[in-house]
Amino acid sequence: FEADAVWFREHWGARPIDELADLPVSDDPVHNLVLEVLSTLIDCSINAGTRYASVVTMKTVVESIRHGNARVSPFCYVSHAVTVAREHEDFATAHEFGALGLRLNEEVLQDSTLLCKLRNMYGGFVSFLALPLLEGAELLERGYHDGLESGDLPFAGYNAGNRLRLLVASGMELSAAWENLQRSLAQTLEVRSTPAYDLCGVSGGFI
């Protein structure tokens, strides 16, 4: 991690994080494949709660700067936001990376199959660093339906589970929270996501 972090500081310096969206889009199949492989490690490494996640996400940022943005770069940037917030507590930078991932996909790459993952990671773990909890919950609702449309059912379930978590944390009235618990449980059953169903159960324990 430290070697890549030093490289990032030396080669990107104080330039705005948002300008990473202006990097050229890579047409190098080897680089694109490397990022695809690294992106498959992100979810499990973040869930494991170890510093391994920051090693993986920092590597994806450096590789994107070196060779250009790839199809999965938006997911990599939003995931890096999660590790920056969780492991380094640099919340301002974390939100910049999260917003970068959304903007890159929306304005440049326009890959609808990534929307479910992006909204889950940003809405569930980054948005509340700068936005009200209910705005994050709205993004997660959209992410759930994105997952149904794209066939990304595991992440559709995560969107449903994380949406409930934010709604409960927002302090909504208990009867409304109970109704949303039942709705979220039904959604996670619809997509057959046992981890997301269990997450809803944890949130339900606070209602």
PDB file of N, CA and C in Angstrom, residues 97-188:
ATOM      1  N   PHE A  97     -13.588  10.582  -3.897  1.00  0.00           N
ATOM      2  CA  PHE A  97     -13.423   9.373  -4.709  1.00  0.00           C
ATOM      3  C   PHE A  97     -14.777   8.735  -5.015  1.00  0.00           C
ATOM      4  N   GLY A  98     -15.696   8.768  -4.049  1.00  0.00           N
ATOM      5  CA  GLY A  98     -17.021   8.212  -4.298  1.00  0.00           C
ATOM      6  C   GLY A  98     -17.760   8.959  -5.384  1.00  0.00           C
ATOM      7  N   ALA A  99     -17.758  10.284  -5.289  1.00  0.00           N
ATOM      8  CA  ALA A  99     -18.429  11.102  -6.301  1.00  0.00           C
ATOM      9  C   ALA A  99     -17.763  10.941  -7.663  1.00  0.00           C
ATOM     10  N   LEU A 100     -16.443  10.776  -7.665  1.00  0.00           N
ATOM     11  CA  LEU A 100     -15.705  10.545  -8.911  1.00  0.00           C
ATOM     12  C   LEU A 100     -16.202   9.294  -9.624  1.00  0.00           C
ATOM     13  N   GLY A 101     -16.363   8.200  -8.874  1.00  0.00           N
ATOM     14  CA  GLY A 101     -16.803   6.958  -9.498  1.00  0.00           C
ATOM     15  C   GLY A 101     -18.161   7.096 -10.151  1.00  0.00           C
ATOM     16  N   LEU A 102     -19.098   7.772  -9.464  1.00  0.00           N
ATOM     17  CA  LEU A 102     -20.422   7.974 -10.040  1.00  0.00           C
ATOM     18  C   LEU A 102     -20.351   8.833 -11.299  1.00  0.00           C
ATOM     19  N   ARG A 103     -19.574   9.911 -11.223  1.00  0.00           N
ATOM     20  CA  ARG A 103     -19.486  10.835 -12.367  1.00  0.00           C
ATOM     21  C   ARG A 103     -18.840  10.159 -13.574  1.00  0.00           C
ATOM     22  N   LEU A 104     -17.783   9.403 -13.352  1.00  0.00           N
ATOM     23  CA  LEU A 104     -17.085   8.747 -14.458  1.00  0.00           C
ATOM     24  C   LEU A 104     -18.016   7.798 -15.200  1.00  0.00           C
ATOM     25  N   ASN A 105     -18.797   7.045 -14.432  1.00  0.00           N
ATOM     26  CA  ASN A 105     -19.699   6.109 -15.106  1.00  0.00           C
ATOM     27  C   ASN A 105     -20.849   6.838 -15.793  1.00  0.00           C
ATOM     28  N   GLU A 106     -21.371   7.868 -15.152  1.00  0.00           N
ATOM     29  CA  GLU A 106     -22.524   8.572 -15.710  1.00  0.00           C
ATOM     30  C   GLU A 106     -22.173   9.379 -16.946  1.00  0.00           C
ATOM     31  N   GLU A 107     -21.028  10.072 -16.924  1.00  0.00           N
ATOM     32  CA  GLU A 107     -20.709  11.007 -17.989  1.00  0.00           C
ATOM     33  C   GLU A 107     -19.804  10.435 -19.072  1.00  0.00           C
ATOM     34  N   VAL A 108     -19.030   9.408 -18.748  1.00  0.00           N
ATOM     35  CA  VAL A 108     -18.037   8.924 -19.701  1.00  0.00           C
ATOM     36  C   VAL A 108     -18.323   7.483 -20.139  1.00  0.00           C
ATOM     37  N   LEU A 109     -18.296   6.552 -19.199  1.00  0.00           N
ATOM     38  CA  LEU A 109     -18.366   5.136 -19.562  1.00  0.00           C
ATOM     39  C   LEU A 109     -19.798   4.647 -19.777  1.00  0.00           C
ATOM     40  N   GLN A 110     -20.734   5.173 -19.026  1.00  0.00           N
ATOM     41  CA  GLN A 110     -22.164   4.881 -19.201  1.00  0.00           C
ATOM     42  C   GLN A 110     -22.447   3.376 -19.258  1.00  0.00           C
ATOM     43  N   ASP A 111     -21.961   2.663 -18.267  1.00  0.00           N
ATOM     44  CA  ASP A 111     -22.160   1.218 -18.185  1.00  0.00           C
ATOM     45  C   ASP A 111     -23.289   0.931 -17.194  1.00  0.00           C
ATOM     46  N   SER A 112     -24.456   0.596 -17.701  1.00  0.00           N
ATOM     47  CA  SER A 112     -25.620   0.384 -16.832  1.00  0.00           C
ATOM     48  C   SER A 112     -25.454  -0.835 -15.928  1.00  0.00           C
ATOM     49  N   THR A 113     -24.586  -1.780 -16.322  1.00  0.00           N
ATOM     50  CA  THR A 113     -24.408  -2.977 -15.501  1.00  0.00           C
ATOM     51  C   THR A 113     -23.646  -2.686 -14.213  1.00  0.00           C
ATOM     52  N   LEU A 114     -22.996  -1.518 -14.143  1.00  0.00           N
ATOM     53  CA  LEU A 114     -22.256  -1.148 -12.931  1.00  0.00           C
ATOM     54  C   LEU A 114     -23.098  -0.372 -11.934  1.00  0.00           C
ATOM     55  N   LEU A 115     -24.256   0.135 -12.360  1.00  0.00           N
ATOM     56  CA  LEU A 115     -25.030   1.033 -11.506  1.00  0.00           C
ATOM     57  C   LEU A 115     -25.390   0.410 -10.170  1.00  0.00           C
ATOM     58  N   CYS A 116     -25.764  -0.858 -10.172  1.00  0.00           N
ATOM     59  CA  CYS A 116     -26.149  -1.528  -8.937  1.00  0.00           C
ATOM     60  C   CYS A 116     -24.999  -1.529  -7.933  1.00  0.00           C
ATOM     61  N   LYS A 117     -23.817  -1.910  -8.389  1.00  0.00           N
ATOM     62  CA  LYS A 117     -22.646  -1.939  -7.506  1.00  0.00           C
ATOM     63  C   LYS A 117     -22.272  -0.531  -7.039  1.00  0.00           C
ATOM     64  N   LEU A 118     -22.271   0.423  -7.964  1.00  0.00           N
ATOM     65  CA  LEU A 118     -21.866   1.777  -7.613  1.00  0.00           C
ATOM     66  C   LEU A 118     -22.801   2.380  -6.571  1.00  0.00           C
ATOM     67  N   ARG A 119     -24.096   2.209  -6.767  1.00  0.00           N
ATOM     68  CA  ARG A 119     -25.042   2.803  -5.823  1.00  0.00           C
ATOM     69  C   ARG A 119     -24.997   2.101  -4.474  1.00  0.00           C
ATOM     70  N   ASN A 120     -24.696   0.810  -4.476  1.00  0.00           N
ATOM     71  CA  ASN A 120     -24.551   0.120  -3.196  1.00  0.00           C
ATOM     72  C   ASN A 120     -23.355   0.656  -2.414  1.00  0.00           C
ATOM     73  N   MET A 121     -22.207   0.750  -3.076  1.00  0.00           N
ATOM     74  CA  MET A 121     -20.990   1.168  -2.379  1.00  0.00           C
ATOM     75  C   MET A 121     -21.058   2.639  -1.967  1.00  0.00           C
ATOM     76  N   TYR A 122     -21.520   3.483  -2.898  1.00  0.00           N
ATOM     77  CA  TYR A 122     -21.601   4.911  -2.582  1.00  0.00           C
ATOM     78  C   TYR A 122     -22.745   5.196  -1.614  1.00  0.00           C
ATOM     79  N   GLY A 123     -23.928   4.686  -1.937  1.00  0.00           N
ATOM     80  CA  GLY A 123     -25.081   4.963  -1.093  1.00  0.00           C
ATOM     81  C   GLY A 123     -24.960   4.366   0.298  1.00  0.00           C
ATOM     82  N   GLY A 124     -24.416   3.161   0.383  1.00  0.00           N
ATOM     83  CA  GLY A 124     -24.358   2.467   1.664  1.00  0.00           C
ATOM     84  C   GLY A 124     -23.198   2.827   2.551  1.00  0.00           C
ATOM     85  N   PHE A 125     -22.081   3.309   1.972  1.00  0.00           N
ATOM     86  CA  PHE A 125     -20.869   3.469   2.768  1.00  0.00           C
ATOM     87  C   PHE A 125     -20.158   4.813   2.613  1.00  0.00           C
ATOM     88  N   VAL A 126     -20.599   5.633   1.655  1.00  0.00           N
ATOM     89  CA  VAL A 126     -19.877   6.883   1.392  1.00  0.00           C
ATOM     90  C   VAL A 126     -20.777   8.107   1.463  1.00  0.00           C
ATOM     91  N   SER A 127     -21.993   8.002   0.936  1.00  0.00           N
ATOM     92  CA  SER A 127     -22.854   9.181   0.775  1.00  0.00           C
ATOM     93  C   SER A 127     -23.068   9.933   2.079  1.00  0.00           C
ATOM     94  N   PHE A 128     -23.213   9.219   3.189  1.00  0.00           N
ATOM     95  CA  PHE A 128     -23.523   9.877   4.460  1.00  0.00           C
ATOM     96  C   PHE A 128     -22.372  10.691   5.022  1.00  0.00           C
ATOM     97  N   LEU A 129     -21.205  10.621   4.372  1.00  0.00           N
ATOM     98  CA  LEU A 129     -20.096  11.480   4.784  1.00  0.00           C
ATOM     99  C   LEU A 129     -20.365  12.933   4.424  1.00  0.00           C
ATOM    100  N   ALA A 130     -21.288  13.151   3.473  1.00  0.00           N
ATOM    101  CA  ALA A 130     -21.570  14.531   3.046  1.00  0.00           C
ATOM    102  C   ALA A 130     -23.052  14.805   2.829  1.00  0.00           C
ATOM    103  N   LEU A 131     -23.876  13.750   2.766  1.00  0.00           N
ATOM    104  CA  LEU A 131     -25.282  13.924   2.425  1.00  0.00           C
ATOM    105  C   LEU A 131     -26.168  13.341   3.528  1.00  0.00           C
ATOM    106  N   PRO A 132     -27.434  13.767   3.591  1.00  0.00           N
ATOM    107  CA  PRO A 132     -28.363  13.179   4.563  1.00  0.00           C
ATOM    108  C   PRO A 132     -28.546  11.678   4.325  1.00  0.00           C
ATOM    109  N   LEU A 133     -28.816  10.948   5.408  1.00  0.00           N
ATOM    110  CA  LEU A 133     -28.982   9.501   5.298  1.00  0.00           C
ATOM    111  C   LEU A 133     -30.082   9.111   4.326  1.00  0.00           C
ATOM    112  N   LEU A 134     -31.163   9.885   4.301  1.00  0.00           N
ATOM    113  CA  LEU A 134     -32.281   9.525   3.428  1.00  0.00           C
ATOM    114  C   LEU A 134     -31.924   9.650   1.949  1.00  0.00           C
ATOM    115  N   GLU A 135     -30.982  10.528   1.612  1.00  0.00           N
ATOM    116  CA  GLU A 135     -30.542  10.618   0.215  1.00  0.00           C
ATOM    117  C   GLU A 135     -29.781   9.358  -0.174  1.00  0.00           C
ATOM    118  N   GLY A 136     -28.976   8.851   0.749  1.00  0.00           N
ATOM    119  CA  GLY A 136     -28.288   7.591   0.486  1.00  0.00           C
ATOM    120  C   GLY A 136     -29.268   6.446   0.332  1.00  0.00           C
ATOM    121  N   ALA A 137     -30.333   6.453   1.159  1.00  0.00           N
ATOM    122  CA  ALA A 137     -31.350   5.404   1.065  1.00  0.00           C
ATOM    123  C   ALA A 137     -32.057   5.437  -0.287  1.00  0.00           C
ATOM    124  N   GLU A 138     -32.285   6.635  -0.809  1.00  0.00           N
ATOM    125  CA  GLU A 138     -32.915   6.749  -2.130  1.00  0.00           C
ATOM    126  C   GLU A 138     -32.015   6.162  -3.219  1.00  0.00           C
ATOM    127  N   LEU A 139     -30.716   6.415  -3.131  1.00  0.00           N
ATOM    128  CA  LEU A 139     -29.785   5.839  -4.100  1.00  0.00           C
ATOM    129  C   LEU A 139     -29.808   4.311  -4.038  1.00  0.00           C
ATOM    130  N   LEU A 140     -29.881   3.780  -2.827  1.00  0.00           N
ATOM    131  CA  LEU A 140     -29.889   2.329  -2.651  1.00  0.00           C
ATOM    132  C   LEU A 140     -31.174   1.702  -3.182  1.00  0.00           C
ATOM    133  N   GLU A 141     -32.279   2.411  -3.061  1.00  0.00           N
ATOM    134  CA  GLU A 141     -33.524   1.931  -3.656  1.00  0.00           C
ATOM    135  C   GLU A 141     -33.372   1.815  -5.171  1.00  0.00           C
ATOM    136  N   ARG A 142     -32.769   2.835  -5.775  1.00  0.00           N
ATOM    137  CA  ARG A 142     -32.528   2.786  -7.216  1.00  0.00           C
ATOM    138  C   ARG A 142     -31.554   1.667  -7.556  1.00  0.00           C
ATOM    139  N   GLY A 143     -30.547   1.479  -6.701  1.00  0.00           N
ATOM    140  CA  GLY A 143     -29.567   0.425  -6.945  1.00  0.00           C
ATOM    141  C   GLY A 143     -30.180  -0.958  -6.922  1.00  0.00           C
ATOM    142  N   TYR A 144     -31.164  -1.162  -6.048  1.00  0.00           N
ATOM    143  CA  TYR A 144     -31.846  -2.459  -5.993  1.00  0.00           C
ATOM    144  C   TYR A 144     -32.514  -2.761  -7.339  1.00  0.00           C
ATOM    145  N   HIS A 145     -33.219  -1.792  -7.879  1.00  0.00           N
ATOM    146  CA  HIS A 145     -33.912  -2.002  -9.157  1.00  0.00           C
ATOM    147  C   HIS A 145     -32.920  -2.100 -10.317  1.00  0.00           C
ATOM    148  N   ASP A 146     -31.791  -1.375 -10.219  1.00  0.00           N
ATOM    149  CA  ASP A 146     -30.737  -1.534 -11.231  1.00  0.00           C
ATOM    150  C   ASP A 146     -30.253  -2.969 -11.267  1.00  0.00           C
ATOM    151  N   GLY A 147     -30.093  -3.564 -10.078  1.00  0.00           N
ATOM    152  CA  GLY A 147     -29.633  -4.944 -10.005  1.00  0.00           C
ATOM    153  C   GLY A 147     -30.622  -5.925 -10.603  1.00  0.00           C
ATOM    154  N   LEU A 148     -31.912  -5.676 -10.382  1.00  0.00           N
ATOM    155  CA  LEU A 148     -32.928  -6.537 -10.993  1.00  0.00           C
ATOM    156  C   LEU A 148     -32.857  -6.461 -12.510  1.00  0.00           C
ATOM    157  N   GLU A 149     -32.635  -5.249 -13.033  1.00  0.00           N
ATOM    158  CA  GLU A 149     -32.605  -5.069 -14.488  1.00  0.00           C
ATOM    159  C   GLU A 149     -31.352  -5.675 -15.111  1.00  0.00           C
ATOM    160  N   SER A 150     -30.214  -5.548 -14.416  1.00  0.00           N
ATOM    161  CA  SER A 150     -28.952  -6.032 -14.988  1.00  0.00           C
ATOM    162  C   SER A 150     -28.672  -7.493 -14.666  1.00  0.00           C
ATOM    163  N   GLY A 151     -29.424  -8.055 -13.708  1.00  0.00           N
ATOM    164  CA  GLY A 151     -29.179  -9.433 -13.305  1.00  0.00           C
ATOM    165  C   GLY A 151     -28.150  -9.564 -12.198  1.00  0.00           C
ATOM    166  N   ASP A 152     -27.716  -8.444 -11.628  1.00  0.00           N
ATOM    167  CA  ASP A 152     -26.740  -8.478 -10.531  1.00  0.00           C
ATOM    168  C   ASP A 152     -27.495  -8.662  -9.218  1.00  0.00           C
ATOM    169  N   LEU A 153     -28.011  -9.863  -9.008  1.00  0.00           N
ATOM    170  CA  LEU A 153     -28.890 -10.112  -7.864  1.00  0.00           C
ATOM    171  C   LEU A 153     -28.170 -10.048  -6.514  1.00  0.00           C
ATOM    172  N   PRO A 154     -26.921 -10.513  -6.390  1.00  0.00           N
ATOM    173  CA  PRO A 154     -26.256 -10.371  -5.091  1.00  0.00           C
ATOM    174  C   PRO A 154     -26.156  -8.919  -4.643  1.00  0.00           C
ATOM    175  N   PHE A 155     -25.761  -8.028  -5.553  1.00  0.00           N
ATOM    176  CA  PHE A 155     -25.641  -6.627  -5.167  1.00  0.00           C
ATOM    177  C   PHE A 155     -27.004  -5.952  -5.049  1.00  0.00           C
ATOM    178  N   ALA A 156     -28.001  -6.448  -5.757  1.00  0.00           N
ATOM    179  CA  ALA A 156     -29.357  -5.945  -5.535  1.00  0.00           C
ATOM    180  C   ALA A 156     -29.753  -6.189  -4.082  1.00  0.00           C
ATOM    181  N   GLY A 157     -29.436  -7.375  -3.586  1.00  0.00           N
ATOM    182  CA  GLY A 157     -29.715  -7.690  -2.191  1.00  0.00           C
ATOM    183  C   GLY A 157     -28.960  -6.794  -1.231  1.00  0.00           C
ATOM    184  N   TYR A 158     -27.694  -6.524  -1.535  1.00  0.00           N
ATOM    185  CA  TYR A 158     -26.906  -5.629  -0.671  1.00  0.00           C
ATOM    186  C   TYR A 158     -27.534  -4.242  -0.631  1.00  0.00           C
ATOM    187  N   ASN A 159     -28.027  -3.759  -1.774  1.00  0.00           N
ATOM    188  CA  ASN A 159     -28.689  -2.459  -1.804  1.00  0.00           C
ATOM    189  C   ASN A 159     -29.894  -2.440  -0.865  1.00  0.00           C
ATOM    190  N   ALA A 160     -30.688  -3.511  -0.907  1.00  0.00           N
ATOM    191  CA  ALA A 160     -31.866  -3.585  -0.047  1.00  0.00           C
ATOM    192  C   ALA A 160     -31.472  -3.598   1.423  1.00  0.00           C
ATOM    193  N   GLY A 161     -30.450  -4.379   1.763  1.00  0.00           N
ATOM    194  CA  GLY A 161     -30.016  -4.462   3.157  1.00  0.00           C
ATOM    195  C   GLY A 161     -29.423  -3.166   3.664  1.00  0.00           C
ATOM    196  N   ASN A 162     -28.619  -2.540   2.855  1.00  0.00           N
ATOM    197  CA  ASN A 162     -27.989  -1.289   3.276  1.00  0.00           C
ATOM    198  C   ASN A 162     -28.993  -0.137   3.320  1.00  0.00           C
ATOM    199  N   ARG A 163     -29.986  -0.175   2.440  1.00  0.00           N
ATOM    200  CA  ARG A 163     -31.036   0.839   2.492  1.00  0.00           C
ATOM    201  C   ARG A 163     -31.741   0.801   3.842  1.00  0.00           C
ATOM    202  N   LEU A 164     -32.098  -0.399   4.288  1.00  0.00           N
ATOM    203  CA  LEU A 164     -32.767  -0.523   5.583  1.00  0.00           C
ATOM    204  C   LEU A 164     -31.877   0.001   6.704  1.00  0.00           C
ATOM    205  N   ARG A 165     -30.596  -0.306   6.646  1.00  0.00           N
ATOM    206  CA  ARG A 165     -29.653   0.158   7.672  1.00  0.00           C
ATOM    207  C   ARG A 165     -29.657   1.678   7.775  1.00  0.00           C
ATOM    208  N   LEU A 166     -29.648   2.363   6.640  1.00  0.00           N
ATOM    209  CA  LEU A 166     -29.653   3.826   6.665  1.00  0.00           C
ATOM    210  C   LEU A 166     -30.991   4.369   7.160  1.00  0.00           C
ATOM    211  N   LEU A 167     -32.095   3.728   6.773  1.00  0.00           N
ATOM    212  CA  LEU A 167     -33.410   4.188   7.218  1.00  0.00           C
ATOM    213  C   LEU A 167     -33.543   4.075   8.733  1.00  0.00           C
ATOM    214  N   VAL A 168     -33.070   2.966   9.288  1.00  0.00           N
ATOM    215  CA  VAL A 168     -33.131   2.794  10.739  1.00  0.00           C
ATOM    216  C   VAL A 168     -32.244   3.828  11.428  1.00  0.00           C
ATOM    217  N   ALA A 169     -31.049   4.055  10.870  1.00  0.00           N
ATOM    218  CA  ALA A 169     -30.123   5.025  11.467  1.00  0.00           C
ATOM    219  C   ALA A 169     -30.650   6.452  11.373  1.00  0.00           C
ATOM    220  N   SER A 170     -31.532   6.713  10.412  1.00  0.00           N
ATOM    221  CA  SER A 170     -32.056   8.070  10.233  1.00  0.00           C
ATOM    222  C   SER A 170     -33.025   8.468  11.338  1.00  0.00           C
ATOM    223  N   GLY A 171     -33.469   7.485  12.124  1.00  0.00           N
ATOM    224  CA  GLY A 171     -34.384   7.788  13.214  1.00  0.00           C
ATOM    225  C   GLY A 171     -35.832   7.879  12.787  1.00  0.00           C
ATOM    226  N   MET A 172     -36.203   7.203  11.719  1.00  0.00           N
ATOM    227  CA  MET A 172     -37.592   7.263  11.255  1.00  0.00           C
ATOM    228  C   MET A 172     -38.534   6.647  12.288  1.00  0.00           C
ATOM    229  N   GLU A 173     -39.792   7.019  12.193  1.00  0.00           N
ATOM    230  CA  GLU A 173     -40.819   6.546  13.119  1.00  0.00           C
ATOM    231  C   GLU A 173     -40.874   5.010  13.090  1.00  0.00           C
ATOM    232  N   LEU A 174     -41.088   4.390  14.243  1.00  0.00           N
ATOM    233  CA  LEU A 174     -40.926   2.946  14.376  1.00  0.00           C
ATOM    234  C   LEU A 174     -41.854   2.145  13.473  1.00  0.00           C
ATOM    235  N   SER A 175     -43.105   2.584  13.321  1.00  0.00           N
ATOM    236  CA  SER A 175     -44.012   1.819  12.464  1.00  0.00           C
ATOM    237  C   SER A 175     -43.534   1.835  11.012  1.00  0.00           C
ATOM    238  N   ALA A 176     -42.993   2.973  10.570  1.00  0.00           N
ATOM    239  CA  ALA A 176     -42.456   3.065   9.215  1.00  0.00           C
ATOM    240  C   ALA A 176     -41.209   2.204   9.082  1.00  0.00           C
ATOM    241  N   ALA A 177     -40.382   2.190  10.122  1.00  0.00           N
ATOM    242  CA  ALA A 177     -39.180   1.354  10.099  1.00  0.00           C
ATOM    243  C   ALA A 177     -39.561  -0.119  10.020  1.00  0.00           C
ATOM    244  N   TRP A 178     -40.611  -0.517  10.747  1.00  0.00           N
ATOM    245  CA  TRP A 178     -41.063  -1.908  10.715  1.00  0.00           C
ATOM    246  C   TRP A 178     -41.568  -2.280   9.324  1.00  0.00           C
ATOM    247  N   GLU A 179     -42.306  -1.392   8.708  1.00  0.00           N
ATOM    248  CA  GLU A 179     -42.798  -1.652   7.349  1.00  0.00           C
ATOM    249  C   GLU A 179     -41.640  -1.806   6.374  1.00  0.00           C
ATOM    250  N   ASN A 180     -40.627  -0.968   6.525  1.00  0.00           N
ATOM    251  CA  ASN A 180     -39.462  -1.066   5.643  1.00  0.00           C
ATOM    252  C   ASN A 180     -38.656  -2.332   5.914  1.00  0.00           C
ATOM    253  N   LEU A 181     -38.640  -2.785   7.156  1.00  0.00           N
ATOM    254  CA  LEU A 181     -37.978  -4.054   7.462  1.00  0.00           C
ATOM    255  C   LEU A 181     -38.654  -5.193   6.696  1.00  0.00           C
ATOM    256  N   GLN A 182     -39.972  -5.255   6.753  1.00  0.00           N
ATOM    257  CA  GLN A 182     -40.692  -6.320   6.050  1.00  0.00           C
ATOM    258  C   GLN A 182     -40.449  -6.240   4.539  1.00  0.00           C
ATOM    259  N   ARG A 183     -40.421  -5.026   4.021  1.00  0.00           N
ATOM    260  CA  ARG A 183     -40.191  -4.832   2.584  1.00  0.00           C
ATOM    261  C   ARG A 183     -38.784  -5.280   2.193  1.00  0.00           C
ATOM    262  N   SER A 184     -37.810  -4.904   2.996  1.00  0.00           N
ATOM    263  CA  SER A 184     -36.422  -5.258   2.681  1.00  0.00           C
ATOM    264  C   SER A 184     -36.201  -6.758   2.790  1.00  0.00           C
ATOM    265  N   LEU A 185     -36.809  -7.397   3.789  1.00  0.00           N
ATOM    266  CA  LEU A 185     -36.703  -8.853   3.905  1.00  0.00           C
ATOM    267  C   LEU A 185     -37.282  -9.529   2.667  1.00  0.00           C
ATOM    268  N   ALA A 186     -38.419  -9.026   2.199  1.00  0.00           N
ATOM    269  CA  ALA A 186     -39.035  -9.595   1.000  1.00  0.00           C
ATOM    270  C   ALA A 186     -38.140  -9.402  -0.222  1.00  0.00           C
ATOM    271  N   GLN A 187     -37.501  -8.237  -0.316  1.00  0.00           N
ATOM    272  CA  GLN A 187     -36.612  -7.977  -1.456  1.00  0.00           C
ATOM    273  C   GLN A 187     -35.414  -8.914  -1.446  1.00  0.00           C
ATOM    274  N   THR A 188     -34.819  -9.123  -0.278  1.00  0.00           N
ATOM    275  CA  THR A 188     -33.642  -9.997  -0.216  1.00  0.00           C
ATOM    276  C   THR A 188     -34.026 -11.447  -0.493  1.00  0.00           C
TER     277      THR A 188
END
